[in-house]
Short mmCIF file of C-alpha atoms in Angstrom, two decimals:
data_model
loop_
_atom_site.label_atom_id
_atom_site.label_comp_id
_atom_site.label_asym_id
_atom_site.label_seq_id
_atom_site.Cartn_x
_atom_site.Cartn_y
_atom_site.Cartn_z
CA UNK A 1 0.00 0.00 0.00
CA UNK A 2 0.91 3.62 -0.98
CA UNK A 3 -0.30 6.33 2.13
CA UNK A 4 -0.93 9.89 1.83
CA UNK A 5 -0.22 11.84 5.33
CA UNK A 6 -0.97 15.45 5.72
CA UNK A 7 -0.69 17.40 8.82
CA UNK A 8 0.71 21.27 8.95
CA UNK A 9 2.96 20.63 11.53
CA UNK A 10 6.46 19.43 10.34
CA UNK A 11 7.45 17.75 13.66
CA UNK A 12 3.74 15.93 13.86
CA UNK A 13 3.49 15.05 10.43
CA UNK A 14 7.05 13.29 10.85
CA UNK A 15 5.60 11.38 13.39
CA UNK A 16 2.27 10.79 11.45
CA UNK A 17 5.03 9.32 8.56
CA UNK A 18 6.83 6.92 11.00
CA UNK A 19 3.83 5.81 12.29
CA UNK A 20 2.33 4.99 9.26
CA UNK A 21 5.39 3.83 7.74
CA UNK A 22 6.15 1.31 10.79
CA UNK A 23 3.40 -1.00 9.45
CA UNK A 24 4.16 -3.97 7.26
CA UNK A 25 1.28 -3.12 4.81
CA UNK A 26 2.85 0.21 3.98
CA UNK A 27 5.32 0.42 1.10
CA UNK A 28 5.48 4.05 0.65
CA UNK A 29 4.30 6.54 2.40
CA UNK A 30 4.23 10.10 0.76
CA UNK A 31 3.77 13.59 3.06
CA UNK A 32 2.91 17.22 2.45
CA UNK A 33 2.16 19.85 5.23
CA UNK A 34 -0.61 21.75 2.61
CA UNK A 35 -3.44 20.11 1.46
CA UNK A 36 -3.56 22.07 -1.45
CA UNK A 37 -0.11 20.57 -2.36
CA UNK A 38 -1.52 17.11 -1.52
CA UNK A 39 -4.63 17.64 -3.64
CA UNK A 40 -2.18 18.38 -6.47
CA UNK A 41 -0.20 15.58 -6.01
CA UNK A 42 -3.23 13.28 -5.46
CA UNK A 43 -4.63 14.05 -8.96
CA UNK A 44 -1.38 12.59 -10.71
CA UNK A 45 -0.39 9.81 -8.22
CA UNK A 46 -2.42 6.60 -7.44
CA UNK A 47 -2.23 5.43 -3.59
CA UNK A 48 -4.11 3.41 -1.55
CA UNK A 49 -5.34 4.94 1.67
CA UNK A 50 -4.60 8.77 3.46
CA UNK A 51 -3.98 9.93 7.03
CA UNK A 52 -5.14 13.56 7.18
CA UNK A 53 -5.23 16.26 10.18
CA UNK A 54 -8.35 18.12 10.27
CA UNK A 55 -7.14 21.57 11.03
CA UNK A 56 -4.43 22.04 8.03
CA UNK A 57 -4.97 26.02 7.15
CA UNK A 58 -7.08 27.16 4.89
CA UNK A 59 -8.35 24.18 3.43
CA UNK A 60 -9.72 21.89 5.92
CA UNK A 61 -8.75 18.35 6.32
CA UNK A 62 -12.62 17.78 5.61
CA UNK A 63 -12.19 19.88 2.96
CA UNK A 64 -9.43 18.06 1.34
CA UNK A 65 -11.15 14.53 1.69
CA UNK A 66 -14.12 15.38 0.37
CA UNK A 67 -11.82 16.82 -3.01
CA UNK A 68 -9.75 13.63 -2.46
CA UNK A 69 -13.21 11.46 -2.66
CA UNK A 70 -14.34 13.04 -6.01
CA UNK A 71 -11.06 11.85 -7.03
CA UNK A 72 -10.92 8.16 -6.17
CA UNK A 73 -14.71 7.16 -4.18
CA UNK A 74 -13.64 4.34 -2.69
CA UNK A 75 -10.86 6.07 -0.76
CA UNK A 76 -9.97 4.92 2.66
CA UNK A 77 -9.51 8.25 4.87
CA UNK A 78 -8.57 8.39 8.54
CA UNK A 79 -8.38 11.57 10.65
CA UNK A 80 -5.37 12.28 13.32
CA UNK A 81 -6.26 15.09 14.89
CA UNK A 82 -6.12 16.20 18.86
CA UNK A 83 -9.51 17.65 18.79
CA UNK A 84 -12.54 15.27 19.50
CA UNK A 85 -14.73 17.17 18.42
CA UNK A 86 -14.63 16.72 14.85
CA UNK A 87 -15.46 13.16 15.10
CA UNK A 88 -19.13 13.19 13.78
CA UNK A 89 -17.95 15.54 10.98
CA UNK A 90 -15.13 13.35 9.72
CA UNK A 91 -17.53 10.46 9.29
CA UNK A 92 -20.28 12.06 7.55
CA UNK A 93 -17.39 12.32 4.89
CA UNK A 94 -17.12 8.72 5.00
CA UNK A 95 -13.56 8.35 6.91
CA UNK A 96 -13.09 4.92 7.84
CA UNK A 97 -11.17 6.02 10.83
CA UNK A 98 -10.73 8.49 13.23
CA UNK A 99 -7.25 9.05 15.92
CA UNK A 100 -6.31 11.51 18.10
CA UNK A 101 -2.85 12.75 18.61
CA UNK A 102 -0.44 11.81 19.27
CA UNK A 103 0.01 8.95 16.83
CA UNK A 104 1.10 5.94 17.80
CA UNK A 105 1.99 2.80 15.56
CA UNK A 106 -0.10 0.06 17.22
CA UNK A 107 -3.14 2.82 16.64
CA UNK A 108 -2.74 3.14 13.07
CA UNK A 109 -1.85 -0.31 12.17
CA UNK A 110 -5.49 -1.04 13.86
CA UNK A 111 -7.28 1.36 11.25
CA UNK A 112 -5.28 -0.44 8.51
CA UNK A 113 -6.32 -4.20 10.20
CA UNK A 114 -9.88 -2.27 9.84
CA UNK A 115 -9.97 -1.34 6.04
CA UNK A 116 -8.03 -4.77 5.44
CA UNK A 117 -10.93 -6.34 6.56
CA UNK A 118 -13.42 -4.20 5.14
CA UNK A 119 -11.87 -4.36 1.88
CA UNK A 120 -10.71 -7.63 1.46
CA UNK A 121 -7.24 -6.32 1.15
CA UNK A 122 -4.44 -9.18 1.06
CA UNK A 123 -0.69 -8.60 0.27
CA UNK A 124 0.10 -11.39 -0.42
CA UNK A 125 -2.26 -11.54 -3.41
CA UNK A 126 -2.13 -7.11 -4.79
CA UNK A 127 0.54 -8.44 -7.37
CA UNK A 128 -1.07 -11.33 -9.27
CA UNK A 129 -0.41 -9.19 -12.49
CA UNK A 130 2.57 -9.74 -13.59
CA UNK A 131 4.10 -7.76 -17.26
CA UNK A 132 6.90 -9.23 -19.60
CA UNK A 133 8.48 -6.15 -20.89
CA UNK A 134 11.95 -7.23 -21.86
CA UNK A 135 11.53 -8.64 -25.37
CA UNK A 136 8.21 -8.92 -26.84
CA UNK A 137 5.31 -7.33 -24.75
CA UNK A 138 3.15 -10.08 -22.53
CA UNK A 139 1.00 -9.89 -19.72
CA UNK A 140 -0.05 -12.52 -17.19
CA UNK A 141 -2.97 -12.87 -14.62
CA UNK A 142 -2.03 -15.86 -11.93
CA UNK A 143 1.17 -16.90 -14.74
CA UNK A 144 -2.07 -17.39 -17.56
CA UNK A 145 -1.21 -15.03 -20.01
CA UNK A 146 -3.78 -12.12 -20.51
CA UNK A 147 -5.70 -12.03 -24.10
CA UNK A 148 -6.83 -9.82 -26.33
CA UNK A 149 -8.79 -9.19 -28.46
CA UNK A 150 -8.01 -6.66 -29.90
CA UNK A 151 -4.18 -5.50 -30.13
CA UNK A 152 -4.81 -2.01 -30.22
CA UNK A 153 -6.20 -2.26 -26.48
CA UNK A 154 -3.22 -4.43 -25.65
CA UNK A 155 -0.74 -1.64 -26.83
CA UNK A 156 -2.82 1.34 -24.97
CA UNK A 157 -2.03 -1.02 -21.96
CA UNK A 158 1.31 -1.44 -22.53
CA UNK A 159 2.34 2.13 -23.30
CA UNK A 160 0.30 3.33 -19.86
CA UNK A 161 2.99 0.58 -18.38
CA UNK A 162 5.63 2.62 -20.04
CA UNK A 163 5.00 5.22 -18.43
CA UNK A 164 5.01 4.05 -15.00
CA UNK A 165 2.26 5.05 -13.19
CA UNK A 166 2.20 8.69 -14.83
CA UNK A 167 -0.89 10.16 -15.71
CA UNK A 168 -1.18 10.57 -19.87
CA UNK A 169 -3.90 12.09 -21.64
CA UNK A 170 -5.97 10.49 -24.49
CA UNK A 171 -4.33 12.68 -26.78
CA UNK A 172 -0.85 11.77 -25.68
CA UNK A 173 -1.63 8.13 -26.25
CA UNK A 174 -3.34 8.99 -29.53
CA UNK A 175 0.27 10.75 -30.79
CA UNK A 176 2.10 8.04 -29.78
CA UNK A 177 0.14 4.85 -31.08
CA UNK A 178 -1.16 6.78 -34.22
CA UNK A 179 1.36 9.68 -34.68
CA UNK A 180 -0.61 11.34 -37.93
CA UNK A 181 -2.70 8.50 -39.09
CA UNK A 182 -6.18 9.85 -38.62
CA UNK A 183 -7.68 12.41 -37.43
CA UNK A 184 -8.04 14.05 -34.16
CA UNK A 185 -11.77 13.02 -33.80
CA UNK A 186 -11.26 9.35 -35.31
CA UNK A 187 -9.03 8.76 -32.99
CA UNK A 188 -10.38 9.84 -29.93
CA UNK A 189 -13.39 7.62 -30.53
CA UNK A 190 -11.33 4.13 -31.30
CA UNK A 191 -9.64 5.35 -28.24
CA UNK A 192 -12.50 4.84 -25.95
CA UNK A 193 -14.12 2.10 -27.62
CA UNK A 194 -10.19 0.35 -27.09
CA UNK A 195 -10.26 1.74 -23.53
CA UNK A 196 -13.62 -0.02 -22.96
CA UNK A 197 -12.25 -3.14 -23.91
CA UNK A 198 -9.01 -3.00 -21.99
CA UNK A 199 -11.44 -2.26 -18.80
CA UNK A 200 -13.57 -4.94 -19.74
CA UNK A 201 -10.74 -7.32 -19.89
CA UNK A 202 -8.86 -6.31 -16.34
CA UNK A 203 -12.64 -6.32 -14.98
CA UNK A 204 -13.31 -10.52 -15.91
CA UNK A 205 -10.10 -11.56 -14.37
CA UNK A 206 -10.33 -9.13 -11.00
CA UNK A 207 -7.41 -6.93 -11.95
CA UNK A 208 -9.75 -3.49 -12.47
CA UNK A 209 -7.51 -1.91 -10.52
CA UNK A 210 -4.97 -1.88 -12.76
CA UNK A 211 -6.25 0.83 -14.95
CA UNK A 212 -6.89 4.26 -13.33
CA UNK A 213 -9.44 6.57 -14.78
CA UNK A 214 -8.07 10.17 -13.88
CA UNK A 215 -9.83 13.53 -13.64
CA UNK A 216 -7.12 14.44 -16.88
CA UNK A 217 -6.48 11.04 -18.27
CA UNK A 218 -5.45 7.69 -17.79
CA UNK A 219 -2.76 5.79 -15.69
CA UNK A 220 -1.94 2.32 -14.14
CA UNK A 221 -1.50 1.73 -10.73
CA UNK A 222 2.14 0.36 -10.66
CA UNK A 223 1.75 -1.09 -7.29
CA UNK A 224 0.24 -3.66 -8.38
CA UNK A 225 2.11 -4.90 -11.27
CA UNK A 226 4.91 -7.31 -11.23
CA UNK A 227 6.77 -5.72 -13.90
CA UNK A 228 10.68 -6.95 -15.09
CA UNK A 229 11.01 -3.38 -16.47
CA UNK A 230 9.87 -1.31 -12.74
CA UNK A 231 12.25 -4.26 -11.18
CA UNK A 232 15.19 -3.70 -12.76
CA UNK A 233 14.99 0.43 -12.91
CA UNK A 234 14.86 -0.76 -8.73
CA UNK A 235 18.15 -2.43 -9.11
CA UNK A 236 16.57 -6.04 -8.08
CA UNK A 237 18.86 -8.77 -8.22
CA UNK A 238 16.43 -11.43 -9.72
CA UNK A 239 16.02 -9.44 -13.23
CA UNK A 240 19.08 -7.66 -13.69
CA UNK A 241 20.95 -10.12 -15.87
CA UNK A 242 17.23 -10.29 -17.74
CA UNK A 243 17.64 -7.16 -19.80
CA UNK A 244 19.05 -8.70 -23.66
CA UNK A 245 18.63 -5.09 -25.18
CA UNK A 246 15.27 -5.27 -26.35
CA UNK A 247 12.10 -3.48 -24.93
CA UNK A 248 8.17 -3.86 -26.02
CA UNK A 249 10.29 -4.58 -29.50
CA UNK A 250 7.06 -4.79 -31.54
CA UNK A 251 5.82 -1.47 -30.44
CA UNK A 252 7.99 1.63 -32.27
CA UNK A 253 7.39 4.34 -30.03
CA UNK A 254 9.14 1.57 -27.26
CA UNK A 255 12.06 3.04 -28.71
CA UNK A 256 12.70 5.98 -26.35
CA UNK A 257 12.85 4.04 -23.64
CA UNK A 258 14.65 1.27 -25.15
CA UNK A 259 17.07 4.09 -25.78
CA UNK A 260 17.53 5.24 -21.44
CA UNK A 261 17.74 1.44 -20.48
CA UNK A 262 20.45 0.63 -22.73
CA UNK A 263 21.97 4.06 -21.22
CA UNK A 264 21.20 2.92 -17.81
CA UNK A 265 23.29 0.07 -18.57
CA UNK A 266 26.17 1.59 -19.69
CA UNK A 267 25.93 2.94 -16.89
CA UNK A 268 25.66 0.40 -14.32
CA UNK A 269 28.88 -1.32 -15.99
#
């Protein structure tokens, strides 16, 4: 799991961080002391659950999870916050949870053991997709490879991969799978109708998740991909003697980052 923590306070939302961080269900936790600069980040970053204070300046931390849950609905929120009296407020928003300060571990890793069990959250299982990027282009669900139907849907997928969790618009993806092949209108509709598909797909084997649908355009949620290309950029020792030089090779625009990787490598020799 990704976490969001924003408190005003530098020395509290430290402690929020650690707190949050401490738990074994937490792979990255990610802090800002304005929730304006948190509600920026949160529109081109996917993450899993956020730890807000309620008194954060101007905006509110009320105000910021109810911006945060036009974003992603399904949103797990907790308050931290050293007034009580906010309590009934916090959950007409919908947060799952509610602490007052100070923080301690044990506390949050309760609201976590909460929304695990709400959600049906298990790590053990949040990276049954796993992508073949070195060499040709594959995806597997469980180690059954994923099909298609349609290649075009399978590329869109692939070049969201690409960009690692970054949020692209349709007409970014349209320049790069089309270039100047039709026009601007044309292609926004196969777009969606290839988008569709690709949703449909992730949807039959449980793996929705996968694709996020952004206020500005699309994006995967890396976190749960097993991907050879993420692994090795992270320096793992299991795929770093898997890189041969090739990269999505029957996909042109692949190119560019064919190009950094075989820098990279240089690199690393």
């Amino acid at each position: 799991m990704k976490a969001l923590c924003v408190d005003d306070e530098a020395i509290l939302l430290n402690v929020l961080k650690k707190a949050v961080g401490d738990s074994p269900d937490i792979d990255e936790v990610v802090g800002f002391s304005s929730g304006k600069k948190a509600l920026d980040w949160a529109r081109e970053n996917s993450f899993d659950i956020a730890f807000l204070d309620i008194q954060i300046g101007k905006m509110t931390g009320l105000d910021l999870a109810k911006e945060l849950k036009e974003i992603y609905p399904t949103l797990p929120v907790v308050f931290c916050t050293g007034y009580g009296q906010y309590a009934l407020d916090a959950f007409k928003v919908h947060a799952v949870g509610y602490l007052t300060k100070p923080i301690y571990a044990k506390d949050v890793q309760e609201q976590i053991d909460n929304i695990k069990q709400m959600t049906g959250y298990n790590k053990e299982n949040e990276k049954r997709f796993r992508v073949q990027c070195f060499g040709n282009f594959e995806c597997y669900v469980d180690d059954v490879p994923l099909e298609f139907k349609r290649k075009k849907s399978k590329e869109v997928l692939a070049y969201l991969i690409d960009r690692r969790g970054a949020t692209v618009t349709s007409g970014q993806i349209s320049a790069a799978l089309w270039e100047d092949e039709m026009d601007e209108k044309k292609a926004s509709n196969y777009l969606y109708q290839l988008l569709h598909h690709l949703k449909k797909i992730l949807q039959d084997v449980g793996m929705e998740d996968v694709l996020l649908t952004l206020p500005n355009g699309y994006a995967i949620n890396k976190e749960l991909i097993n991907c050879d290309y993420y692994r090795y950029l992270d320096n793992d020792p299991q795929v770093m003697n898997s890189f041969k030089g090739e990269y999505m090779y029957q996909y042109g625009w692949a190119e560019e980052t064919l190009g950094s990787l075989l820098d990279y490598e240089d690199y690393l020799d």
